[in-house]
Short mmCIF file of C-alpha atoms and ligand atoms in Angstrom, two decimals:
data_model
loop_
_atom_site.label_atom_id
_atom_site.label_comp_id
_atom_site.label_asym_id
_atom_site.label_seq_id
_atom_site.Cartn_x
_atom_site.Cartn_y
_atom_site.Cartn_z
CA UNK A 1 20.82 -33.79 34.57
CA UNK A 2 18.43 -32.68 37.12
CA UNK A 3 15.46 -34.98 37.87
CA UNK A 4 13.64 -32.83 40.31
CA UNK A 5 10.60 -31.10 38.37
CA UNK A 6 10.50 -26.90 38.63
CA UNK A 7 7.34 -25.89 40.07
CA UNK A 8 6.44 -24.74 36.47
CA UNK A 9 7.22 -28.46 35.08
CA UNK A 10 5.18 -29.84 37.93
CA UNK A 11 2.12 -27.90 37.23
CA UNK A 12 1.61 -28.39 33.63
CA UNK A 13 2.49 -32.40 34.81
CA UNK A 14 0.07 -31.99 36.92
CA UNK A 15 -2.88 -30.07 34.95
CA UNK A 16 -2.16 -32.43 32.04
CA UNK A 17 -2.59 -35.82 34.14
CA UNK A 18 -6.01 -33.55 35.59
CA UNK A 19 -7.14 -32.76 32.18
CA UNK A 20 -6.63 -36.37 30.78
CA UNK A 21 -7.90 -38.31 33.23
CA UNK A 22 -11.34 -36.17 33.73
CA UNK A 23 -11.84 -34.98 30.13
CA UNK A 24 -9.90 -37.55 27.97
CA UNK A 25 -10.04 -41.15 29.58
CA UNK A 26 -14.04 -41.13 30.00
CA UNK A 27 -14.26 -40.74 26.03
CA UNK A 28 -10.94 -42.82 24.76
CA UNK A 29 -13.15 -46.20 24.02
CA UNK A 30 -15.85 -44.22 22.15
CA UNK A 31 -13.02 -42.41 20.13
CA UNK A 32 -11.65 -45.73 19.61
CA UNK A 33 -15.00 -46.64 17.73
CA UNK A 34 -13.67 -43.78 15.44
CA UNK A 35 -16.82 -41.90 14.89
CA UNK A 36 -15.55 -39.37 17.94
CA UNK A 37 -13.99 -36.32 15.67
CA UNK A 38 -16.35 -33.70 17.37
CA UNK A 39 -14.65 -34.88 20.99
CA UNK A 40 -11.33 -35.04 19.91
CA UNK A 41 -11.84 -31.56 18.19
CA UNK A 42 -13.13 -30.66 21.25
CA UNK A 43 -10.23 -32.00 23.29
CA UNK A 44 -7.64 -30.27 21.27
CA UNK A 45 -8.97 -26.60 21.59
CA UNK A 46 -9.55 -27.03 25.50
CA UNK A 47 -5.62 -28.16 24.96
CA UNK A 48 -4.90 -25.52 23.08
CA UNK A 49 -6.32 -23.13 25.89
CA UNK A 50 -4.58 -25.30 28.25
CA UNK A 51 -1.24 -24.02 26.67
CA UNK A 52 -0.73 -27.51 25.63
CA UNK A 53 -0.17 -26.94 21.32
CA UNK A 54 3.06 -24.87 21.99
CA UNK A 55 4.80 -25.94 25.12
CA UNK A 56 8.34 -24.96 23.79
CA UNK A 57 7.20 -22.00 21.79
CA UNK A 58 8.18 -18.44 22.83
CA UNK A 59 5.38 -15.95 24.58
CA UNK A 60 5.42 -13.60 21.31
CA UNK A 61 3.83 -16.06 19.00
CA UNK A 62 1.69 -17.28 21.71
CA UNK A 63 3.55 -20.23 23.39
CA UNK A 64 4.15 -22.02 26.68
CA UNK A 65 8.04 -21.60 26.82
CA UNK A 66 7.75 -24.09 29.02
CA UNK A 67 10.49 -26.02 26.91
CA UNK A 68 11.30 -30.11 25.81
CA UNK A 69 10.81 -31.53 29.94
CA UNK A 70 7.62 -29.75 29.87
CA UNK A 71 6.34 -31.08 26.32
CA UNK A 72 7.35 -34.54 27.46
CA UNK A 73 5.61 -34.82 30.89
CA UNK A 74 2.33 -32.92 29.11
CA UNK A 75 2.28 -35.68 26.38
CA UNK A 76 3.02 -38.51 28.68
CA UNK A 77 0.43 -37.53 30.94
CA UNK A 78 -1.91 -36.60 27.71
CA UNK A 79 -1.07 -40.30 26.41
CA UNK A 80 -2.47 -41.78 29.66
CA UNK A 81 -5.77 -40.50 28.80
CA UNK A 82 -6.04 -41.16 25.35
CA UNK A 83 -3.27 -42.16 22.65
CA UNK A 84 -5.28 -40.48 19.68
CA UNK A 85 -5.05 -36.51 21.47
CA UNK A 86 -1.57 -37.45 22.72
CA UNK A 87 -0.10 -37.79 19.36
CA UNK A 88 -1.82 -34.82 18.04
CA UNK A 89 -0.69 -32.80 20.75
CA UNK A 90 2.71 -34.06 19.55
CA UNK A 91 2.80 -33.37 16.23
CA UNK A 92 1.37 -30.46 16.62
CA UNK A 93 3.92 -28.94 18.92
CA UNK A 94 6.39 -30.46 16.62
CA UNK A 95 5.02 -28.31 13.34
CA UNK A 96 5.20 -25.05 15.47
CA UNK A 97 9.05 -25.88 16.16
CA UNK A 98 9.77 -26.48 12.87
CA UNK A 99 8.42 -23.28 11.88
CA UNK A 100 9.82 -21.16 15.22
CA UNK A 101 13.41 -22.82 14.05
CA UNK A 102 13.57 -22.01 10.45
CA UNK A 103 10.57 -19.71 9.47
CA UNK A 104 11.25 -15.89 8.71
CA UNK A 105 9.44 -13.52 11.19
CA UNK A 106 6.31 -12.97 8.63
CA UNK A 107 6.03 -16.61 8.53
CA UNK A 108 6.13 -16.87 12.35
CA UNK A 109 3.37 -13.95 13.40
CA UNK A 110 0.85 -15.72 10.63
CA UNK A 111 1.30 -19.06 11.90
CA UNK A 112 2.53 -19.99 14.97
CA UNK A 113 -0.37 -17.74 16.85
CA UNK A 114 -3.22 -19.93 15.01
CA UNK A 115 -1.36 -23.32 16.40
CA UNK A 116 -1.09 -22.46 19.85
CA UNK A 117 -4.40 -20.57 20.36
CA UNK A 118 -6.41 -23.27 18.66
CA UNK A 119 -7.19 -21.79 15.78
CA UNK A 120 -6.06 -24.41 13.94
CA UNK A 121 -7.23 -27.46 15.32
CA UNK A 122 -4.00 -29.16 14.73
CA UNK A 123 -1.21 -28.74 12.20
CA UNK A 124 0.68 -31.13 9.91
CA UNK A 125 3.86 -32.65 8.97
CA UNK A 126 4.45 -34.07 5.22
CA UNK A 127 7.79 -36.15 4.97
CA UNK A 128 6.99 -39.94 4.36
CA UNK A 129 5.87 -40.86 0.26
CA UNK A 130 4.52 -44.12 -1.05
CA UNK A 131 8.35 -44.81 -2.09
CA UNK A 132 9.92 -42.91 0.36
CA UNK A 133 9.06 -44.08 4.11
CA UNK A 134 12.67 -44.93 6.05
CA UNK A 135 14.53 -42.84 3.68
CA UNK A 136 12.97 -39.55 2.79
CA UNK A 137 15.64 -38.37 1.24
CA UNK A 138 14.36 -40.58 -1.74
CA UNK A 139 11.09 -38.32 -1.88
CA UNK A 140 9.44 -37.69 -5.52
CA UNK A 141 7.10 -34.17 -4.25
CA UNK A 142 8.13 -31.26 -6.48
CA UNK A 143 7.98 -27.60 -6.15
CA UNK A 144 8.89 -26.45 -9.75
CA UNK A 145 9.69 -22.17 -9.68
CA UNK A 146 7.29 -20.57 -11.83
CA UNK A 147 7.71 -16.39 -11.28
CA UNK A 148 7.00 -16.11 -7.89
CA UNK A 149 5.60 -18.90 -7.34
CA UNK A 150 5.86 -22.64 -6.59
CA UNK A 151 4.15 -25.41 -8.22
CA UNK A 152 3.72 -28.74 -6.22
CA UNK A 153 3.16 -31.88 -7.26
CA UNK A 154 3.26 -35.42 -5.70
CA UNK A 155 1.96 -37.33 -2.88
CA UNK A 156 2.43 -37.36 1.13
CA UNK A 157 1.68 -40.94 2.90
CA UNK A 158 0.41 -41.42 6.53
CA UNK A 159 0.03 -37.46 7.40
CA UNK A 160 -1.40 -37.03 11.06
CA UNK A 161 -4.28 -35.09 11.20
CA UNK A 162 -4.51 -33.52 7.74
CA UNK A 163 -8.20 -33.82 7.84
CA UNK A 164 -8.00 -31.04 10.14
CA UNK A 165 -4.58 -29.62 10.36
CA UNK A 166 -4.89 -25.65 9.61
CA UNK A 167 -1.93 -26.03 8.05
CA UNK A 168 1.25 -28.38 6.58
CA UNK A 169 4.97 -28.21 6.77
CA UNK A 170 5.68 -30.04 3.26
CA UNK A 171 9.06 -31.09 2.21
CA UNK A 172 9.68 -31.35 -1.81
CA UNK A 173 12.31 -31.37 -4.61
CA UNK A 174 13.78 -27.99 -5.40
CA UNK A 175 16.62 -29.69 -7.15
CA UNK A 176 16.09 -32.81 -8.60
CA UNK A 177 20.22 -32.93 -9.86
CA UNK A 178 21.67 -32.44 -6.96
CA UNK A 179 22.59 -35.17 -4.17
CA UNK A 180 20.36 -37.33 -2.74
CA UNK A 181 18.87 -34.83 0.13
CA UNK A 182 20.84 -32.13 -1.10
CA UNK A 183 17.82 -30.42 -3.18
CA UNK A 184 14.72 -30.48 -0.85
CA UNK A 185 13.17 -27.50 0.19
CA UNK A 186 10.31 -27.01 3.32
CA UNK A 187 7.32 -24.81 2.60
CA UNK A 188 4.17 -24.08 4.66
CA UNK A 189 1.17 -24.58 3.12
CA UNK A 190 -2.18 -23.82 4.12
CA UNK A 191 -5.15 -26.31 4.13
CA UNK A 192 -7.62 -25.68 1.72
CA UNK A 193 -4.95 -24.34 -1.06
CA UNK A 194 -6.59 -25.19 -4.43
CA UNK A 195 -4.44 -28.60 -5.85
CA UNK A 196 -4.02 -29.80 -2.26
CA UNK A 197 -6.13 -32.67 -1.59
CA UNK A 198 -6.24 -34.68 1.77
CA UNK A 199 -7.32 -38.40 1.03
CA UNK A 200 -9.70 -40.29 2.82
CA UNK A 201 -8.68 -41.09 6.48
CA UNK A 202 -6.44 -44.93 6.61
CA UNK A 203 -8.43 -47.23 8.82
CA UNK A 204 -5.74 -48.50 11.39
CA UNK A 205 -5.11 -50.68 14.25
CA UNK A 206 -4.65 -48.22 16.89
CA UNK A 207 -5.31 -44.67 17.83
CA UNK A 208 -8.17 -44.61 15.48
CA UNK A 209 -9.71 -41.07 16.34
CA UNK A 210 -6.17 -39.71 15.07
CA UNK A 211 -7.20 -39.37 11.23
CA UNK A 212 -4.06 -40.23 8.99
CA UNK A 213 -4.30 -39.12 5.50
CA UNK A 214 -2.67 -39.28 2.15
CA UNK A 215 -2.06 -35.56 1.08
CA UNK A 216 -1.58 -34.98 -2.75
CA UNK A 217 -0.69 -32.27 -4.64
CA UNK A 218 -1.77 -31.74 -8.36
CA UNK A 219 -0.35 -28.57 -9.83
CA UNK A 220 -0.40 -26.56 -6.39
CA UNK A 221 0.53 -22.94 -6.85
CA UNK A 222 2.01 -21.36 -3.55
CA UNK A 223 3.71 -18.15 -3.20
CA UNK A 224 7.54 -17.88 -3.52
CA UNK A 225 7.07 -16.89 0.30
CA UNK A 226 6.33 -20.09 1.26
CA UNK A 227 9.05 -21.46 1.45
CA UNK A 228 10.31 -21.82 4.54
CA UNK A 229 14.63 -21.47 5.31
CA UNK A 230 16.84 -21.93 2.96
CA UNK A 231 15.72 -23.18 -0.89
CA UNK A 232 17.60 -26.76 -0.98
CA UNK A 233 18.37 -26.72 2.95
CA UNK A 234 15.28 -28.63 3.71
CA UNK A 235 16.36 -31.92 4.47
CA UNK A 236 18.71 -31.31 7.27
CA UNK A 237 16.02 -29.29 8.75
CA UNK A 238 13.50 -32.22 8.38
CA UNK A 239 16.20 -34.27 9.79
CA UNK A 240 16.65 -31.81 12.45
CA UNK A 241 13.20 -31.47 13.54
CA UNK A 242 12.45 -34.88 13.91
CA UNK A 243 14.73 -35.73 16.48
CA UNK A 244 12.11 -33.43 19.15
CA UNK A 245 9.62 -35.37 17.50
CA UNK A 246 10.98 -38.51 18.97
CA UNK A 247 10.96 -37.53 22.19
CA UNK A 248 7.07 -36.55 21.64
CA UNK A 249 6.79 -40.00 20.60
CA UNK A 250 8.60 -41.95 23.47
CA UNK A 251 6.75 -39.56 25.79
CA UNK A 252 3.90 -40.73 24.44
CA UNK A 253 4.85 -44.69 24.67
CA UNK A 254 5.45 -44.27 28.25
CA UNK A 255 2.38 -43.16 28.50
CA UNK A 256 0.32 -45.91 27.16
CA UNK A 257 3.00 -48.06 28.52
CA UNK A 258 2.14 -46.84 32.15
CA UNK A 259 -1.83 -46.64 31.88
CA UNK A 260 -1.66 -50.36 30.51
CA UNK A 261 0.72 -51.53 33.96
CA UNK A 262 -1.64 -49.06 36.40
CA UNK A 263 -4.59 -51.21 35.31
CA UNK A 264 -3.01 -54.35 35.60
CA UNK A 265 -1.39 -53.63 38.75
CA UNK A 266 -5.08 -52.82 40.37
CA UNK A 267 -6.28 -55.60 38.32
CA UNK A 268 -4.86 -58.09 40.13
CA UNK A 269 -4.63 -56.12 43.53
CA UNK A 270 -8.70 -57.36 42.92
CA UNK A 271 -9.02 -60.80 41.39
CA UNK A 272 -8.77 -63.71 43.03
CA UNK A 273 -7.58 -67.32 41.81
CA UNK A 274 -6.08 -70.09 43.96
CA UNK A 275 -7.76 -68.50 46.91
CA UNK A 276 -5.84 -65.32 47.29
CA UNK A 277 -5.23 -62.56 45.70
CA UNK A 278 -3.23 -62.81 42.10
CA UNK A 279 -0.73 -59.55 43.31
CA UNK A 280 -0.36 -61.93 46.14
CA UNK A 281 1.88 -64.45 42.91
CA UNK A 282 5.48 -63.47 42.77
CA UNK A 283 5.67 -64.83 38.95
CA UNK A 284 3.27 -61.38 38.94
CA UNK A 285 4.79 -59.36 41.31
CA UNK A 286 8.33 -59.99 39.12
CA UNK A 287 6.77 -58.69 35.90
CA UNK A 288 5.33 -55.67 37.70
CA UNK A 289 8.78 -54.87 38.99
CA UNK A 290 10.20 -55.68 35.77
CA UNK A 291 8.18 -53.32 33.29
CA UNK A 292 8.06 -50.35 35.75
CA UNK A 293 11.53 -50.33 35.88
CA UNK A 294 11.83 -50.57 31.87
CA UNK A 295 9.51 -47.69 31.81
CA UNK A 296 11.23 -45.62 34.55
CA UNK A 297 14.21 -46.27 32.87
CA UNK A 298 12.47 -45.07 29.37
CA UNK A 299 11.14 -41.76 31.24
CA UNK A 300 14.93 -41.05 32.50
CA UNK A 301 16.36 -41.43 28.49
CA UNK A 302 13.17 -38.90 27.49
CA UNK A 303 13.96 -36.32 30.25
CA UNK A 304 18.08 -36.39 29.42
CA UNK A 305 17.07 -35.74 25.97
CA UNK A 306 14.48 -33.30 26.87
CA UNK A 307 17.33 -31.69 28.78
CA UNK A 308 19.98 -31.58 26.54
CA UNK A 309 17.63 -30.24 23.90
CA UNK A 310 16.72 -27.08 26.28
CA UNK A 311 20.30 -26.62 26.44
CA UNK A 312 20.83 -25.95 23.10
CA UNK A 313 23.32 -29.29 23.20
CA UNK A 314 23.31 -32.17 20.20
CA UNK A 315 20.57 -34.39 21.41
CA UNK A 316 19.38 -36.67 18.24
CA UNK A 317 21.55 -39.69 19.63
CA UNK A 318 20.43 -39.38 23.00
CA UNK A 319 16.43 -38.51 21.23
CA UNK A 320 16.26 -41.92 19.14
CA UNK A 321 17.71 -43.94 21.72
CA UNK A 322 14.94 -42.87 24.77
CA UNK A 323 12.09 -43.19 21.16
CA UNK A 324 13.55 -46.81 20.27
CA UNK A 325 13.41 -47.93 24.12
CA UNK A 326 10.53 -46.11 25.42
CA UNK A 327 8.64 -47.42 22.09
CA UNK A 328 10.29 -51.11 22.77
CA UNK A 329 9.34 -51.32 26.36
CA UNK A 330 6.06 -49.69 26.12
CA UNK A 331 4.88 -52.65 23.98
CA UNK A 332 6.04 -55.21 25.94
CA UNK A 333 3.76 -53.23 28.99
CA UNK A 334 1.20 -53.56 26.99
CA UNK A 335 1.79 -57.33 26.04
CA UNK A 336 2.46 -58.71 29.80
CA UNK A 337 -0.66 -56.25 31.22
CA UNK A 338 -2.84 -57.72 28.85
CA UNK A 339 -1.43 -61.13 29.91
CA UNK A 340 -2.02 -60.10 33.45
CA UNK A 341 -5.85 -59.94 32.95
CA UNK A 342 -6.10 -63.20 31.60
CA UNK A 343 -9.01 -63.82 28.67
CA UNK A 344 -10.42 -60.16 30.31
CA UNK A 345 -7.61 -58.68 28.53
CA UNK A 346 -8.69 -59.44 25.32
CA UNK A 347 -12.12 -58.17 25.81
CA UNK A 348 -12.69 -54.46 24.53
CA UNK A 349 -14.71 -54.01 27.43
CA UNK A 350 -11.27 -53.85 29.32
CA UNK A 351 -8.97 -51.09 27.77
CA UNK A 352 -6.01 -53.54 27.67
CA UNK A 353 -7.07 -54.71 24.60
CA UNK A 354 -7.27 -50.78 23.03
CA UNK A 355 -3.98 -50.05 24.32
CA UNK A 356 -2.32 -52.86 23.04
CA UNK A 357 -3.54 -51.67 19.66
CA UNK A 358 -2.63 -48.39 20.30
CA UNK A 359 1.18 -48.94 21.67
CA UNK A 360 1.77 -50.90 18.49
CA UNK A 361 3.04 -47.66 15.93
CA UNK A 362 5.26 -46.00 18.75
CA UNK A 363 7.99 -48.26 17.19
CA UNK A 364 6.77 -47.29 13.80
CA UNK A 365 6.09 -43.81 13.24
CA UNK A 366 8.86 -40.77 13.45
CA UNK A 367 11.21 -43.79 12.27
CA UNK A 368 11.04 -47.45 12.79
CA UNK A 369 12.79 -48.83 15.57
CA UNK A 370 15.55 -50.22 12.79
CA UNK A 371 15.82 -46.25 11.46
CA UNK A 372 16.59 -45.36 15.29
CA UNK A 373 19.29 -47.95 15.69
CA UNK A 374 21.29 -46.52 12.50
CA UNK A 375 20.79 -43.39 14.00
CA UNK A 376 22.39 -44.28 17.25
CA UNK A 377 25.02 -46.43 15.41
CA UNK A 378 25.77 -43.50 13.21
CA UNK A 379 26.62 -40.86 16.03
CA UNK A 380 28.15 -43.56 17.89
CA UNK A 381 30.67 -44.33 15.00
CA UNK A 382 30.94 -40.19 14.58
CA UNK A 383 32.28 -40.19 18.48
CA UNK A 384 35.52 -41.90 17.48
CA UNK A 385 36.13 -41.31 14.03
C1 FAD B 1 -0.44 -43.86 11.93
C2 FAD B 1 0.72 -43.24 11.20
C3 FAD B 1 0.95 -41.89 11.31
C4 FAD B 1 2.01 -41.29 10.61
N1 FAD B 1 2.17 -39.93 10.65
C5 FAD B 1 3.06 -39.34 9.80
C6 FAD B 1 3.09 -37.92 9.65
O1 FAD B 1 2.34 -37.17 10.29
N2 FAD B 1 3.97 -37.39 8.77
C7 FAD B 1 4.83 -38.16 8.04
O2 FAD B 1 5.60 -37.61 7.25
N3 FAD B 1 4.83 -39.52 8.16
C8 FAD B 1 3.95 -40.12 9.01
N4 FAD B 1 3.91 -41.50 9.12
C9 FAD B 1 4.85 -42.31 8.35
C10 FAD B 1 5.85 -43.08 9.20
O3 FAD B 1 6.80 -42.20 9.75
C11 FAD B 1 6.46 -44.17 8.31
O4 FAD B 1 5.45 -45.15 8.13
C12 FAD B 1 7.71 -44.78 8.88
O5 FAD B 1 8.75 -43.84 8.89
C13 FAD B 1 8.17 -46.03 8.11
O6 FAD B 1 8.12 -45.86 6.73
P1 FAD B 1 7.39 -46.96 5.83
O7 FAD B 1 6.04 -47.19 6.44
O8 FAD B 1 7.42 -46.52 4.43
O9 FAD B 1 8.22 -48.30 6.03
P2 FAD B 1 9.51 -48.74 5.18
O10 FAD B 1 10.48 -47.62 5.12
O11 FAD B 1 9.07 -49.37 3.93
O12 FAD B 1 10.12 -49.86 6.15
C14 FAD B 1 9.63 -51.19 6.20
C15 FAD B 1 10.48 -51.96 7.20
O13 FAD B 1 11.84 -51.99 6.75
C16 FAD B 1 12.68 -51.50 7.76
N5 FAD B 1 13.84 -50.81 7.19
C17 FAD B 1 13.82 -49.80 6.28
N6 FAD B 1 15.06 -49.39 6.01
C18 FAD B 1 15.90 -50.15 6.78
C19 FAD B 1 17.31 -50.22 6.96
N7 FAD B 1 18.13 -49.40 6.33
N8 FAD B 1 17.80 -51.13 7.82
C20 FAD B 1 16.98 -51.97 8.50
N9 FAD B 1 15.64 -51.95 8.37
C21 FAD B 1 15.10 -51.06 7.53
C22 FAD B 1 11.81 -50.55 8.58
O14 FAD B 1 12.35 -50.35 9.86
C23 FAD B 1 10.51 -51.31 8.58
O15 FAD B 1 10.55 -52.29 9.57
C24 FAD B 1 2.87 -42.10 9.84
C25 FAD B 1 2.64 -43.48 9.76
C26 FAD B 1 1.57 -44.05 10.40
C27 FAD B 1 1.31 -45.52 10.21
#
């Protein structure tokens, strides 16, 4: 793997960490209030024109082609500035793969366009159920053939963004006799598609101006056409997809994870106790050393799996083990810069005590930190059987 950036890697870091720290970190406490949606909408399309909605799309349907190192720097840098845009940005990028990777070229022209340009403030991705959170596979959704048509009905849990998302990459029962996984098919639907029905938004701990939605379905007719791949071949494409999510999502971490240390660090540059400066404490200076080097360490996992994934090489291993460290570390970042501001830290007028909040889900969502490990544990145990 090559560390060194390309000039085009370095640019978007660089116009990302410009855009987030002048437009995004002034407004990240007001978001945080939750009553910000016009800003964040706001954010998103000057993202959008930034590039930012499909960094490893191709030209024709409007993309970056900037690829996976790209994506990962842009939402690291995003996350710096403000946790709720960052994983927008991500799972917004990740519905436009999805759809580059399996959709049919009609499919492709209608959609991908209204992602990247903005059109669409954001776009959505419908896997987890009430029942079916760690293990999808055990999802209840059905699309029932009726001429050429679909029917859909069920229920999606914890959907980023469906409030606004133009559009949602659903997964649901084609085949309810065959093997678990072995009869779920992936369709695009569009928002506003009579019988779908986005619930009111969840009211969370963290990264509140993200809206997170339950998404139902109650007899919704969509054209045979939406289906996206293969009927029945939907899983392993879900499966699939989500392992460039991941690396969205430990970009992401590292991003909180860093903003949270680069306060801290100046933090106690400043205050004083005992007569000198508290940087001037080595049981400080120790846990400084120690979390930057976690979340060095965390970037290096994100960029080999970044690379691998440009190289068309298996990456999901390498994927879930940078998400399940970057996630892991990035909390603990969070947790000791807190510490490092003392009772300050726990004031909102300090943004310790947002990021905190907002680190927590990075071990959560896109599969628990548990999820990741059998992940790992699987491909490890495929290596030498
Ligand atoms: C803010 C937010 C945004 C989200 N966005 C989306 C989205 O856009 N689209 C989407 O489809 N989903 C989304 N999700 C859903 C998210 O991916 C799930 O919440 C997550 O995968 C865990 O599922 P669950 O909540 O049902 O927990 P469960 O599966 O019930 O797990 C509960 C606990 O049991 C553990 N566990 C489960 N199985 C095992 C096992 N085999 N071994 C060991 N431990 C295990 C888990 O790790 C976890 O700690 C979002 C969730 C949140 C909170």
């Amino acid at each position: 793997m090559n560390t060194a950036l390309t000039e085009e890697q370095q640019m978007i870091q660089d116009t990302a960490r410009q855009f987030a720290q002048n437009e995004l970190l002034p407004n990240a406490a007001k978001l945080d209030q939750g009553d910000g949606q016009d800003i964040l909408l706001n954010n998103l399309k000057q993202l959008a024109e930034l590039g930012f909605m499909g960094l490893s799309i191709n030209g024709e349907y409007g993309g970056t082609e900037a690829g996976s190192v790209a994506f990962s720097l842009a939402i690291t840098e995003i996350a710096k500035g403000c946790a709720s845009t960052a994983v927008t940005t991500s799972v917004t990028n990740m519905v436009a793969e999805v759809i580059q990777a399996v959709g049919n070229e009609e499919q492709k022209q209608k959609y991908i366009p209204k992602i990247c340009s903005g059109e669409y403030p954001a776009a959505g991705f419908c896997l987890t159920e009430v029942e079916a959170g760690s293990d999808p596979a055990g999802m209840k959704t059905s699309a029932i053939k009726d001429g050429d048509e679909y029917i859909l009905n069920g229920s999606k849990m914890f959907i980023t963004s469906a409030e606004y998302a133009g559009v949602f990459v659903v997964w649901a029962v084609t085949d309810a006799t065959a093997k678990k996984g072995k009869g779920i098919s992936c369709f695009l639907v569009e928002n506003g598609t009579p019988g779908l029905i986005v619930g009111p938004a969840e009211h969370k701990m963290g990264q509140k101006a993200s809206a997170t939605n339950e998404v139902r379905f109650e007899d919704c007719r969509i054209p045979a056409s939406a289906l996206m791949g293969k009927e029945n071949d939907g899983f392993r494409v879900a499966v699939a997809e989500l392992a460039g999510g991941r690396i969205g999502i430990g970009s992401l971490a590292v991003g909180i994870g860093l903003a949270a240390m680069d306060y801290a660090r100046d933090y106690i540059s400043q205050r004083k106790q005992f007569d000198q400066e508290l940087s001037k404490f080595q049981g400080l200076q120790w846990i400084l050393a120690d979390r930057y080097t976690d979340l060095e360490a965390a970037r290096l996992l994100l960029m080999n799996a970044a690379c691998l994934k440009e190289q068309g090489q298996a990456f999901s291993k390498q994927a879930s083990m940078a998400k399940l460290f970057a996630s892991e570390k990035a909390n603990i970042a969070c947790y000791d810069a807190l510490q490092m501001l003392g009772g300050y830290g726990y004031i909102k007028e300090y943004p310790l005590e947002r990021l905190t909040r907002d680190v927590r889900i990075t071990s959560i969502y896109e599969g628990t930190s548990e999820i990741q490990r059998i992940v790992i544990a699987r491909e490890l145990l495929k290596e030498i059987a």
